Amino acid sequence: METPGRVLKLDPIRSIKKAPVEEYFESGHRTCQGCLSSLPMRLMAKAAGPRTIVLGSTGCMYVANTTYMTTPWVVPWMHTQLGAAGSAAVGTAAGLKALMRKGKIKDEPINVIAFCGDGGGADMGLSAISAALTDIEYNLLIFLYDNESYANTDIQTSGQTPWGAVTTFSPPGKKHRIMQRRWKKNVPGMLAAGHPDTRYIASGTPAMPVDMMDKVRAALRAGGPTYIHVLDPCPKGWHYDPEHSVELGKLALETGIYPLYEIKDGVLEFTGITKQIATGRRRRKPVREYLEKQGRFAHFKNQDYAYFQKKVDEMWEQWIIPCVVAFSYGGPINITGSEPRVRNKNVERVNASWTGEPGHAHEQYEGVSDAPSEPWRDDNRLDEYPNALPSTGH
Amino acid sequence: MAGREPGAAAEALEGRASTEVLEEAKSVEFTYRGIFQKTLAANLCKHVVMANRRREWLGSTIQRYSDSPERNGVPAKQFAVIAPDEERLQEHLAKYEPGELDVITVLDDTLCDGVESWAFYGRQPINLRLRRGGTLIVVSHRSAEELLRVIPRKPWPWTLAILPGTPSMGGLWVYRDDGTDMRVLGAIAKVRPDIFELEAVEEVVEEDEKLGDEHLEALRSGYEEVRVYEVASGEGKEDDYEPVRLPGYREMREAIIVEACKPGERNPDYKTSSDRTMRPLVDFDACIKCRQCWLDCPDEAFDVTEEGYFPVNYDYCTGCGLCSQVCPVEDCIVMVNDLEFIEEGNQDVFPKWKEDPEGYREWREEKIARGRVRHSGYFNTDVWAPVDGGTAERSREEERG
């Protein structure tokens, strides 16, 4: 497939020593202590380099970075409306192309990056992003930083908020302990499945900074519309001590809740810790280790952890591509020709909440005892917790 | 708005003694760490208003506009305004925020050296708008002498009241209530009976079904434990605050264009060091130059030196502690309470190490021995321990039985 237009030559960043020293998103912004949403901004700008235009839709990273007539951005930056990351990116890329064709500006490759939060990207701006990903003649990157809530306006539920999390819209009550009853939307998987012409789609996290920068460069090199989804631990919304930001990001990978992968020209490859899990070189940690470190899950009982674990196990054992494509084979014929390595065909599809049971299936775990036995704390006794077993089966 | 130009700021500073004008509306400010202490501040404001209802005064609470939405650790302010009648209350509330304050309460003593919560305002002294004869209440284990080394002087006498205690997070919904709000109310009742009497707030607490005997106890302990120090005029740190000058509309550019940062320089108009409760102290002898702290810092606070070391720029470090967690060498980056660095200020310590590594090591070890901040968990860190010495974790376990 031919690259639409020329792109900048950006070398891959394979190690921390190869990360450039120059910054294009500087100090002096009003983000929280330990904010892992401003870190991807910084790494993204660092990886993209000086020949870049950044477009920011409304969200934390717009409001906190325009601190009353000052800005930390070194590269040109423009504010766009809340759901308009995709439209602004296409408009800017098309405008640059037209100006270059008419000879009004120098004909050179310029990176166009539009970032949006999970509220602006996964909820409001999803249609615009989808439209942008079908416009294959323009070079642009949509960069979604996902802190799993509307964090700028004091933590409201978004389409990316995980099941059961406490937000100002889903406080635990006496009658209903679980108020957020929606499972997290799988946006990168959805966009990858729905836009086959997109040359690069990836998921990353700033807790793995080198991997994330490498993916930004790969996306910018690929040309055409590309998309990167980044999971950012948010100390304000997730209720934890700011110094544990990176640790929580890594735990999201190690527990298998959030996968790292990249899809280049339609070929999917897991990366980093997720690759180790997918190829059986690493065991998934119990999701409880990740959940219990966050205040937003402090109201969870054993039954809630069990339900959450079950749902994550389903993502790994029953999805056609683990954690990415959320359905299973319908019949006896294997339409793909070869089975994914990770899929375990021996797993019975009983009690799988997505197989057609009505309503929210977490009620089925009500019988789980809430006695404070915690075998998952002890690595040597991991087998006592059946749902924590690796993906090779029960 | 105070501080629009030098003249206006000076006018606001002039002030009248609140005891001279008894019948006027009074303002109480609560300065706190954003998010960490927001529930504390809201509770305190609520109780100030409710206690004043007892003597048929009216009251209202407001948050400073620029502090919403709050951010973790960023200094924020909330005000309680009380007045004998509606007319005077309305007059007071019509202002952008109170210009003269009768009482300023500082819930975290590391805020004493100034507050920068919004760009262009610069680093404002903590007692900038304190009235003549006003009271500054600080929750701290430090002495008045120590605190007055960072609190700027005033041209008139004022009162410094110190309530012994650790900065509390009690009230964030996963933290156990440790009674800090009650203790602060007790302290206000002791040092400023003209704001409210102890009996009034006791009645409010007794009537509230959610509050129990332990809250009354905390209230009285605050009343008894608070220490009062009369500050003479001119006592305190030399004030280097320059009142802000905001740009007029003729100076603003079309479409609200803002100048970008220059490559290689940091944003000069907004420094974030007042977000900090603790600061990282680097051991350059132990550093293996792995670059991990530099790459993972969300605030880009690490400088890069020619030798390959990464000293911290303390003007921009917010003290989140991420670097101390990602550093692979044990005790290479240690978090130390920020008030230990009164002499050094935000000065870079790298030249100090370069000149005299041995002296630097001794200096660093001394600082760590005095002010090391230890964390013991996630949403129940021990830094913000309850006053009785127990940890939040232990209290949670007791609750479960």
Coordinates of N, CA, C and O in Angstrom, one line a residue, chain B residues 239-310:
Chain B
D239 N 9.2 40.3 52.4 CA 8.2 40.0 51.3 C 8.7 40.4 49.9 O 9.0 41.6 49.7
D240 N 8.8 39.4 49.0 CA 9.3 39.8 47.7 C 8.2 39.7 46.7 O 8.4 39.6 45.5
Y241 N 7.0 39.8 47.1 CA 5.8 39.6 46.2 C 5.6 40.9 45.4 O 5.5 42.0 45.9
E242 N 5.5 40.7 44.1 CA 5.2 41.8 43.2 C 3.8 41.6 42.8 O 3.4 40.6 42.2
P243 N 2.9 42.6 43.0 CA 1.5 42.5 42.6 C 1.4 42.3 41.1 O 2.2 42.9 40.3
V244 N 0.5 41.5 40.7 CA 0.4 41.2 39.3 C -0.2 42.3 38.5 O -1.0 43.2 39.0
R245 N 0.2 42.4 37.2 CA -0.4 43.3 36.3 C -1.0 42.5 35.2 O -0.3 41.8 34.4
L246 N -2.3 42.5 35.1 CA -3.0 41.7 34.1 C -3.0 42.5 32.8 O -3.2 43.7 32.8
P247 N -2.9 41.8 31.6 CA -2.9 42.5 30.3 C -4.3 43.1 30.0 O -5.3 42.5 30.3
G248 N -4.3 44.3 29.5 CA -5.5 44.9 29.1 C -5.9 44.4 27.7 O -5.2 43.6 27.1
Y249 N -7.1 44.7 27.3 CA -7.6 44.1 26.0 C -6.8 44.6 24.8 O -6.8 43.9 23.8
R250 N -6.2 45.7 24.9 CA -5.4 46.2 23.7 C -4.2 45.4 23.6 O -3.6 45.3 22.5
E251 N -3.7 44.8 24.7 CA -2.5 44.0 24.6 C -2.7 42.6 24.2 O -1.8 41.9 23.8
M252 N -4.0 42.1 24.3 CA -4.3 40.8 23.9 C -4.3 40.7 22.4 O -4.7 41.6 21.7
R253 N -3.8 39.5 21.9 CA -3.8 39.4 20.4 C -5.0 38.7 19.9 O -5.8 38.2 20.7
E254 N -5.3 38.9 18.6 CA -6.5 38.3 18.0 C -6.6 36.8 18.3 O -5.6 36.1 18.3
A255 N -7.8 36.4 18.4 CA -8.1 35.0 18.6 C -7.4 34.4 19.8 O -7.2 33.2 19.9
I256 N -7.1 35.2 20.8 CA -6.5 34.8 22.0 C -5.3 33.9 21.7 O -5.2 32.8 22.1
I257 N -4.4 34.5 21.0 CA -3.1 33.8 20.7 C -2.2 33.9 21.9 O -2.1 35.0 22.4
V258 N -1.6 32.8 22.3 CA -0.7 32.8 23.4 C 0.7 32.5 22.9 O 0.8 31.6 22.0
E259 N 1.7 33.2 23.3 CA 3.1 32.9 22.9 C 3.5 31.5 23.3 O 3.2 31.1 24.5
A260 N 4.0 30.7 22.4 CA 4.5 29.4 22.8 C 5.7 29.4 23.7 O 6.4 30.5 23.8
C261 N 6.1 28.3 24.3 CA 7.3 28.2 25.1 C 8.5 28.3 24.1 O 8.3 27.7 23.0
K262 N 9.6 28.9 24.5 CA 10.7 28.8 23.6 C 11.4 27.4 23.7 O 11.4 26.9 24.8
P263 N 11.9 26.9 22.6 CA 12.5 25.6 22.7 C 13.7 25.6 23.8 O 14.5 26.5 23.8
G264 N 13.7 24.5 24.6 CA 14.7 24.4 25.6 C 14.4 25.2 26.9 O 15.2 25.2 27.8
E265 N 13.3 26.0 26.9 CA 13.0 26.8 28.1 C 11.7 26.3 28.7 O 10.9 25.8 27.9
R266 N 11.5 26.5 29.9 CA 10.3 26.2 30.6 C 9.3 27.4 30.6 O 9.7 28.5 30.4
N267 N 8.0 27.1 30.7 CA 7.0 28.1 30.8 C 7.4 29.1 31.9 O 7.3 28.8 33.1
P268 N 7.7 30.4 31.6 CA 8.2 31.3 32.6 C 7.1 31.9 33.4 O 7.4 32.4 34.5
D269 N 5.9 31.8 33.0 CA 4.8 32.5 33.7 C 4.0 31.7 34.6 O 3.1 32.2 35.3
Y270 N 4.3 30.4 34.7 CA 3.6 29.6 35.6 C 4.5 28.6 36.2 O 4.8 27.6 35.6
K271 N 4.9 28.8 37.5 CA 5.7 27.8 38.2 C 4.8 27.0 39.1 O 3.9 27.5 39.7
T272 N 5.2 25.8 39.3 CA 4.3 24.9 40.0 C 4.8 24.4 41.3 O 4.3 23.5 41.9
S273 N 5.9 25.1 41.9 CA 6.5 24.6 43.1 C 5.6 24.7 44.3 O 5.8 24.0 45.3
S274 N 4.6 25.5 44.3 CA 3.7 25.5 45.5 C 2.7 24.4 45.5 O 2.0 24.3 46.5
D275 N 2.7 23.5 44.5 CA 1.9 22.3 44.6 C 2.6 21.3 45.5 O 2.0 20.2 45.7
R276 N 3.8 21.6 46.0 CA 4.6 20.5 46.5 C 4.5 20.4 48.1 O 4.7 21.4 48.8
T277 N 4.3 19.2 48.6 CA 4.4 18.9 50.0 C 5.8 18.3 50.3 O 6.3 18.5 51.4
M278 N 6.3 17.6 49.4 CA 7.6 17.0 49.6 C 8.4 17.1 48.4 O 7.9 17.3 47.3
R279 N 9.7 17.0 48.5 CA 10.6 17.2 47.3 C 11.6 16.1 47.2 O 12.0 15.5 48.2
P280 N 11.9 15.7 45.9 CA 12.8 14.6 45.7 C 14.3 15.1 46.0 O 14.6 16.2 45.5
L281 N 15.1 14.4 46.7 CA 16.5 14.7 46.9 C 17.3 13.6 46.3 O 17.2 12.4 46.7
V282 N 18.1 14.0 45.3 CA 18.8 13.0 44.5 C 20.2 12.7 45.1 O 20.9 13.6 45.4
D283 N 20.6 11.4 45.1 CA 22.0 11.1 45.5 C 22.8 10.9 44.2 O 22.6 9.8 43.6
F284 N 23.5 11.9 43.8 CA 24.2 11.8 42.5 C 25.3 10.7 42.6 O 25.8 10.3 41.5
D285 N 25.8 10.4 43.8 CA 26.9 9.4 43.8 C 26.3 8.0 43.5 O 27.0 7.2 42.9
A286 N 25.0 7.8 43.9 CA 24.4 6.5 43.6 C 23.8 6.4 42.3 O 23.5 5.3 41.8
C287 N 23.6 7.5 41.6 CA 22.9 7.6 40.3 C 23.6 6.7 39.3 O 24.8 6.8 39.1
I288 N 22.8 5.8 38.6 CA 23.4 5.0 37.5 C 23.1 5.5 36.1 O 23.3 4.9 35.1
K289 N 22.5 6.8 36.1 CA 22.2 7.5 34.8 C 21.3 6.6 33.9 O 21.5 6.6 32.7
C290 N 20.3 6.0 34.5 CA 19.4 5.2 33.7 C 18.4 6.0 33.0 O 17.7 5.5 32.2
R291 N 18.2 7.2 33.4 CA 17.2 8.2 32.7 C 15.8 7.9 33.1 O 14.9 8.6 32.5
Q292 N 15.5 6.9 33.9 CA 14.1 6.6 34.2 C 13.3 7.7 34.8 O 12.2 8.0 34.4
C293 N 13.9 8.4 35.8 CA 13.2 9.5 36.5 C 12.9 10.6 35.5 O 11.8 11.2 35.5
W294 N 13.8 10.9 34.6 CA 13.7 12.0 33.7 C 12.6 11.7 32.7 O 11.7 12.5 32.4
L295 N 12.5 10.4 32.2 CA 11.5 10.1 31.2 C 10.1 10.0 31.8 O 9.2 10.3 31.1
D296 N 10.0 9.5 33.0 CA 8.7 9.3 33.6 C 8.1 10.5 34.3 O 7.0 10.5 34.8
C297 N 8.9 11.6 34.4 CA 8.4 12.8 35.1 C 7.3 13.5 34.3 O 7.6 14.0 33.2
P298 N 6.1 13.6 34.8 CA 5.0 14.3 33.9 C 5.2 15.8 33.9 O 4.6 16.4 33.0
D299 N 6.0 16.3 34.8 CA 6.2 17.8 34.8 C 7.5 18.2 34.1 O 7.8 19.4 34.2
E300 N 8.2 17.2 33.6 CA 9.5 17.6 32.9 C 10.4 18.4 33.8 O 11.0 19.4 33.4
A301 N 10.4 18.0 35.1 CA 11.2 18.8 36.1 C 12.6 18.5 36.1 O 13.4 19.2 36.8
F302 N 13.1 17.4 35.4 CA 14.5 17.0 35.5 C 15.3 17.8 34.4 O 14.9 17.8 33.3
D303 N 16.4 18.4 34.8 CA 17.3 18.9 33.9 C 18.2 17.8 33.4 O 18.3 16.8 34.0
V304 N 18.8 18.1 32.2 CA 19.8 17.1 31.7 C 21.2 17.8 31.7 O 21.3 18.9 31.1
T305 N 22.1 17.3 32.4 CA 23.4 17.9 32.5 C 24.4 17.3 31.5 O 24.1 16.2 30.9
E306 N 25.5 18.0 31.2 CA 26.5 17.4 30.3 C 27.0 16.1 30.7 O 27.4 15.2 29.9
E307 N 27.2 15.9 32.1 CA 27.7 14.7 32.6 C 26.8 13.5 32.6 O 27.1 12.4 32.9
G308 N 25.5 13.8 32.2 CA 24.5 12.7 32.1 C 23.7 12.6 33.4 O 23.1 11.5 33.6
Y309 N 23.8 13.5 34.3 CA 23.0 13.5 35.6 C 21.7 14.2 35.3 O 21.5 15.0 34.4
F310 N 20.8 13.9 36.3 CA 19.4 14.5 36.1 C 19.0 15.2 37.4 O 18.3 14.7 38.2

